[in-house]
Amino acid sequence: DLESAQFWVTETGPGSDYHQWIYGIRLIQNGWFIAQLGVKYSNDGGVTWEEYVLKSNLTRGEDIIMPLESLQVPENALVKIHVVVIAGKDRTGSEVFEADYSYYTYWGSYIAEYEIKGTTGDPKLTYNGIYIDPN
């Protein structure tokens, strides 16, 4: 029932705050600029944040799926997407997840999916939800 489901969601998450566990991040690049996928991550509950940017240029129409481990995110760290827009305004997602390299469902691994679009001066980063990667 709904009450039990709400209890499960709030009581089974890591730490005192619940954060969705994810294995990786997917970025769909539909902007009129060059973008680089990055992350911000925290090992101290969000007090301080480190940044890592993958030095791979994405152009309009490309997308990339990267495991958090490949983005230098330590397991169990809090993580949010950070997109570098070359010669433009960078964007950081407001959603906070927890890195879990072993968290798979029967159907695959949980991937946080984002899309970036717009122009160099006004890029828009949108969270599309959780994508289940069957690989």
Short mmCIF file of C-alpha atoms in Angstrom, two decimals:
data_model
loop_
_atom_site.label_atom_id
_atom_site.label_comp_id
_atom_site.label_asym_id
_atom_site.label_seq_id
_atom_site.Cartn_x
_atom_site.Cartn_y
_atom_site.Cartn_z
CA ASP A 1 0.00 0.00 0.00
CA LEU A 2 1.00 3.64 -0.43
CA GLU A 3 1.82 4.28 3.22
CA SER A 4 4.18 1.29 3.31
CA ALA A 5 5.82 2.39 0.07
CA GLN A 6 6.42 5.88 1.46
CA PHE A 7 7.94 4.36 4.59
CA TRP A 8 10.23 2.16 2.50
CA VAL A 9 11.49 5.05 0.39
CA THR A 10 12.24 7.31 3.34
CA GLU A 11 13.64 4.62 5.62
CA THR A 12 15.86 2.53 3.35
CA GLY A 13 18.01 5.22 1.80
CA PRO A 14 21.64 5.73 2.79
CA GLY A 15 22.42 8.01 5.71
CA SER A 16 19.86 10.34 7.21
CA ASP A 17 18.72 11.72 3.84
CA TYR A 18 17.53 9.58 0.96
CA HIS A 19 19.37 9.93 -2.35
CA GLN A 20 18.61 7.79 -5.38
CA TRP A 21 21.42 5.33 -6.03
CA ILE A 22 22.83 5.50 -9.53
CA TYR A 23 25.54 3.73 -11.47
CA GLY A 24 26.15 6.40 -14.10
CA ILE A 25 25.04 9.51 -15.96
CA ARG A 26 23.74 9.94 -19.50
CA LEU A 27 23.97 13.30 -21.26
CA ILE A 28 22.06 14.01 -24.47
CA GLN A 29 23.64 17.00 -26.20
CA ASN A 30 21.16 18.99 -28.31
CA GLY A 31 22.69 22.43 -27.87
CA TRP A 32 24.34 24.72 -30.41
CA PHE A 33 27.72 24.47 -28.66
CA ILE A 34 30.42 22.04 -27.59
CA ALA A 35 29.85 20.46 -24.17
CA GLN A 36 31.88 18.30 -21.81
CA LEU A 37 30.30 15.93 -19.28
CA GLY A 38 31.45 16.39 -15.72
CA VAL A 39 30.35 15.76 -12.16
CA LYS A 40 30.55 17.35 -8.76
CA TYR A 41 30.86 14.88 -5.90
CA SER A 42 31.09 14.99 -2.12
CA ASN A 43 32.45 12.53 0.42
CA ASP A 44 31.36 14.57 3.44
CA GLY A 45 27.59 14.71 3.02
CA GLY A 46 27.60 17.75 0.75
CA VAL A 47 29.74 20.11 2.84
CA THR A 48 32.48 20.30 0.20
CA TRP A 49 32.30 19.36 -3.48
CA GLU A 50 35.06 18.17 -5.83
CA GLU A 51 34.77 18.48 -9.59
CA TYR A 52 35.81 16.17 -12.41
CA VAL A 53 35.29 16.91 -16.12
CA LEU A 54 35.70 14.34 -18.87
CA LYS A 55 37.81 15.97 -21.58
CA SER A 56 35.63 14.67 -24.39
CA ASN A 57 33.86 17.19 -26.60
CA LEU A 58 30.21 16.49 -27.39
CA THR A 59 28.57 18.25 -30.31
CA ARG A 60 24.90 18.65 -31.16
CA GLY A 61 23.17 15.30 -31.67
CA GLU A 62 25.61 13.24 -29.62
CA ASP A 63 25.00 11.53 -26.32
CA ILE A 64 27.19 9.74 -23.81
CA ILE A 65 26.64 7.30 -20.95
CA MET A 66 29.42 7.17 -18.38
CA PRO A 67 29.70 5.04 -15.24
CA LEU A 68 30.44 7.21 -12.20
CA GLU A 69 33.59 5.22 -11.55
CA SER A 70 34.94 6.41 -14.92
CA LEU A 71 34.22 9.98 -13.81
CA GLN A 72 36.44 9.54 -10.72
CA VAL A 73 33.46 9.50 -8.32
CA PRO A 74 34.18 7.44 -5.18
CA GLU A 75 31.61 4.79 -4.30
CA ASN A 76 28.90 6.06 -1.91
CA ALA A 77 29.77 9.71 -2.63
CA LEU A 78 27.00 12.21 -3.28
CA VAL A 79 27.04 13.27 -6.92
CA LYS A 80 25.41 15.73 -9.31
CA ILE A 81 25.95 16.40 -12.98
CA HIS A 82 28.10 19.32 -14.12
CA VAL A 83 28.26 20.25 -17.80
CA VAL A 84 31.02 22.47 -19.13
CA VAL A 85 29.86 24.55 -22.09
CA ILE A 86 32.92 25.57 -24.10
CA ALA A 87 33.05 29.40 -24.34
CA GLY A 88 29.69 29.56 -22.56
CA LYS A 89 27.87 29.19 -19.27
CA ASP A 90 28.43 25.90 -17.43
CA ARG A 91 25.44 24.16 -15.85
CA THR A 92 25.14 22.01 -12.71
CA GLY A 93 22.09 19.88 -11.99
CA SER A 94 20.17 20.41 -8.76
CA GLU A 95 19.46 16.68 -8.28
CA VAL A 96 21.76 14.88 -5.84
CA PHE A 97 22.35 11.13 -6.16
CA GLU A 98 24.50 8.57 -4.40
CA ALA A 99 27.13 6.62 -6.33
CA ASP A 100 26.72 2.86 -6.08
CA TYR A 101 28.75 0.72 -8.46
CA SER A 102 26.96 -2.48 -7.46
CA TYR A 103 23.36 -1.23 -7.66
CA TYR A 104 21.70 -3.15 -10.48
CA THR A 105 18.10 -4.14 -10.93
CA TYR A 106 16.93 -7.23 -12.74
CA TRP A 107 16.62 -5.04 -15.85
CA GLY A 108 19.96 -3.22 -15.67
CA SER A 109 21.79 -0.36 -13.97
CA TYR A 110 20.28 2.98 -12.94
CA ILE A 111 21.49 5.91 -15.03
CA ALA A 112 20.49 9.54 -14.36
CA GLU A 113 19.54 10.98 -17.75
CA TYR A 114 19.96 14.65 -18.67
CA GLU A 115 19.58 16.72 -21.82
CA ILE A 116 21.33 19.99 -22.54
CA LYS A 117 20.12 22.33 -25.28
CA GLY A 118 20.01 25.99 -26.22
CA THR A 119 22.82 28.32 -27.18
CA THR A 120 26.26 29.07 -25.75
CA GLY A 121 24.95 32.10 -23.87
CA ASP A 122 21.82 30.39 -22.53
CA PRO A 123 22.19 26.60 -22.21
CA LYS A 124 19.33 24.71 -20.54
CA LEU A 125 20.05 21.52 -18.57
CA THR A 126 17.03 19.28 -17.99
CA TYR A 127 16.77 16.17 -15.81
CA ASN A 128 14.77 13.52 -17.71
CA GLY A 129 14.65 10.95 -14.90
CA ILE A 130 16.19 7.55 -14.31
CA TYR A 131 17.09 5.52 -17.38
CA ILE A 132 17.63 1.78 -16.90
CA ASP A 133 20.57 0.64 -19.02
CA PRO A 134 20.17 -3.06 -19.90
CA ASN A 135 23.90 -3.55 -20.61
#
